[in-house]
Amino acid sequence: MTTEHNDPAWDSLSYAEKNRVLFERQKKMLEEFLGRGAISQQQYEKSLHDLTEKMGMKEQLT
């Protein structure tokens, strides 16, 4: 995984693009937790809902 620090590609992204990338990373992590049984389906749905709301990404899930 590339860190955002000292990454010209990351620096060139707009705020909205960075937000989308971070949202996708967090969503993938939740999916991995669910797939490994670290969280329940209910916890996944609640966490994804909260993440979506807080990051303003409702359109990403449609």
JSON list of C-alpha atoms in Angstrom, two decimals:
[
{"chain": "A", "resi": 1, "resn": "MET", "atom": "CA", "xyz": [0.00, 0.00, 0.00]},
{"chain": "A", "resi": 2, "resn": "THR", "atom": "CA", "xyz": [1.29, 3.41, -0.91]},
{"chain": "A", "resi": 3, "resn": "THR", "atom": "CA", "xyz": [1.30, 6.06, 1.76]},
{"chain": "A", "resi": 4, "resn": "GLU", "atom": "CA", "xyz": [-0.08, 9.45, 0.98]},
{"chain": "A", "resi": 5, "resn": "HIS", "atom": "CA", "xyz": [2.99, 11.18, 2.37]},
{"chain": "A", "resi": 6, "resn": "ASN", "atom": "CA", "xyz": [5.52, 12.15, -0.30]},
{"chain": "A", "resi": 7, "resn": "ASP", "atom": "CA", "xyz": [3.33, 10.72, -3.08]},
{"chain": "A", "resi": 8, "resn": "PRO", "atom": "CA", "xyz": [2.99, 13.13, -6.03]},
{"chain": "A", "resi": 9, "resn": "ALA", "atom": "CA", "xyz": [0.03, 11.16, -7.40]},
{"chain": "A", "resi": 10, "resn": "TRP", "atom": "CA", "xyz": [-1.83, 11.55, -4.09]},
{"chain": "A", "resi": 11, "resn": "ASP", "atom": "CA", "xyz": [-0.93, 15.23, -3.91]},
{"chain": "A", "resi": 12, "resn": "SER", "atom": "CA", "xyz": [-2.41, 15.81, -7.35]},
{"chain": "A", "resi": 13, "resn": "LEU", "atom": "CA", "xyz": [-5.84, 14.46, -6.36]},
{"chain": "A", "resi": 14, "resn": "SER", "atom": "CA", "xyz": [-8.65, 16.81, -5.44]},
{"chain": "A", "resi": 15, "resn": "TYR", "atom": "CA", "xyz": [-10.26, 16.71, -2.01]},
{"chain": "A", "resi": 16, "resn": "ALA", "atom": "CA", "xyz": [-13.24, 14.80, -3.44]},
{"chain": "A", "resi": 17, "resn": "GLU", "atom": "CA", "xyz": [-10.96, 12.25, -5.12]},
{"chain": "A", "resi": 18, "resn": "LYS", "atom": "CA", "xyz": [-8.96, 11.72, -1.94]},
{"chain": "A", "resi": 19, "resn": "ASN", "atom": "CA", "xyz": [-12.19, 11.31, -0.01]},
{"chain": "A", "resi": 20, "resn": "ARG", "atom": "CA", "xyz": [-13.41, 8.68, -2.49]},
{"chain": "A", "resi": 21, "resn": "VAL", "atom": "CA", "xyz": [-10.11, 6.75, -2.29]},
{"chain": "A", "resi": 22, "resn": "LEU", "atom": "CA", "xyz": [-10.20, 6.78, 1.51]},
{"chain": "A", "resi": 23, "resn": "PHE", "atom": "CA", "xyz": [-13.84, 5.69, 1.49]},
{"chain": "A", "resi": 24, "resn": "GLU", "atom": "CA", "xyz": [-13.06, 2.76, -0.82]},
{"chain": "A", "resi": 25, "resn": "ARG", "atom": "CA", "xyz": [-10.13, 1.68, 1.39]},
{"chain": "A", "resi": 26, "resn": "GLN", "atom": "CA", "xyz": [-12.30, 1.74, 4.49]},
{"chain": "A", "resi": 27, "resn": "LYS", "atom": "CA", "xyz": [-15.11, -0.11, 2.73]},
{"chain": "A", "resi": 28, "resn": "LYS", "atom": "CA", "xyz": [-12.68, -2.80, 1.57]},
{"chain": "A", "resi": 29, "resn": "MET", "atom": "CA", "xyz": [-11.38, -3.19, 5.11]},
{"chain": "A", "resi": 30, "resn": "LEU", "atom": "CA", "xyz": [-14.92, -3.67, 6.41]},
{"chain": "A", "resi": 31, "resn": "GLU", "atom": "CA", "xyz": [-15.53, -6.29, 3.69]},
{"chain": "A", "resi": 32, "resn": "GLU", "atom": "CA", "xyz": [-12.35, -8.11, 4.72]},
{"chain": "A", "resi": 33, "resn": "PHE", "atom": "CA", "xyz": [-13.39, -8.07, 8.38]},
{"chain": "A", "resi": 34, "resn": "LEU", "atom": "CA", "xyz": [-16.78, -9.48, 7.43]},
{"chain": "A", "resi": 35, "resn": "GLY", "atom": "CA", "xyz": [-15.24, -12.14, 5.21]},
{"chain": "A", "resi": 36, "resn": "ARG", "atom": "CA", "xyz": [-12.95, -13.29, 8.01]},
{"chain": "A", "resi": 37, "resn": "GLY", "atom": "CA", "xyz": [-15.74, -13.36, 10.57]},
{"chain": "A", "resi": 38, "resn": "ALA", "atom": "CA", "xyz": [-14.21, -10.54, 12.61]},
{"chain": "A", "resi": 39, "resn": "ILE", "atom": "CA", "xyz": [-17.50, -8.65, 12.48]},
{"chain": "A", "resi": 40, "resn": "SER", "atom": "CA", "xyz": [-21.09, -9.74, 11.95]},
{"chain": "A", "resi": 41, "resn": "GLN", "atom": "CA", "xyz": [-23.26, -8.82, 8.98]},
{"chain": "A", "resi": 42, "resn": "GLN", "atom": "CA", "xyz": [-25.15, -6.43, 11.24]},
{"chain": "A", "resi": 43, "resn": "GLN", "atom": "CA", "xyz": [-21.92, -4.75, 12.38]},
{"chain": "A", "resi": 44, "resn": "TYR", "atom": "CA", "xyz": [-20.78, -4.49, 8.76]},
{"chain": "A", "resi": 45, "resn": "GLU", "atom": "CA", "xyz": [-24.03, -2.87, 7.65]},
{"chain": "A", "resi": 46, "resn": "LYS", "atom": "CA", "xyz": [-24.01, -0.41, 10.56]},
{"chain": "A", "resi": 47, "resn": "SER", "atom": "CA", "xyz": [-20.35, 0.50, 10.04]},
{"chain": "A", "resi": 48, "resn": "LEU", "atom": "CA", "xyz": [-20.78, 0.91, 6.29]},
{"chain": "A", "resi": 49, "resn": "HIS", "atom": "CA", "xyz": [-23.88, 3.06, 6.82]},
{"chain": "A", "resi": 50, "resn": "ASP", "atom": "CA", "xyz": [-22.06, 5.27, 9.34]},
{"chain": "A", "resi": 51, "resn": "LEU", "atom": "CA", "xyz": [-18.97, 5.54, 7.11]},
{"chain": "A", "resi": 52, "resn": "THR", "atom": "CA", "xyz": [-21.13, 6.43, 4.12]},
{"chain": "A", "resi": 53, "resn": "GLU", "atom": "CA", "xyz": [-23.01, 9.11, 6.04]},
{"chain": "A", "resi": 54, "resn": "LYS", "atom": "CA", "xyz": [-19.96, 10.67, 7.67]},
{"chain": "A", "resi": 55, "resn": "MET", "atom": "CA", "xyz": [-17.97, 10.80, 4.44]},
{"chain": "A", "resi": 56, "resn": "GLY", "atom": "CA", "xyz": [-20.90, 11.95, 2.30]},
{"chain": "A", "resi": 57, "resn": "MET", "atom": "CA", "xyz": [-20.63, 9.00, -0.04]},
{"chain": "A", "resi": 58, "resn": "LYS", "atom": "CA", "xyz": [-24.24, 7.94, -0.53]},
{"chain": "A", "resi": 59, "resn": "GLU", "atom": "CA", "xyz": [-23.78, 8.02, -4.31]},
{"chain": "A", "resi": 60, "resn": "GLN", "atom": "CA", "xyz": [-20.93, 5.48, -4.04]},
{"chain": "A", "resi": 61, "resn": "LEU", "atom": "CA", "xyz": [-23.34, 2.77, -2.89]},
{"chain": "A", "resi": 62, "resn": "THR", "atom": "CA", "xyz": [-25.96, 3.20, -5.60]}
]
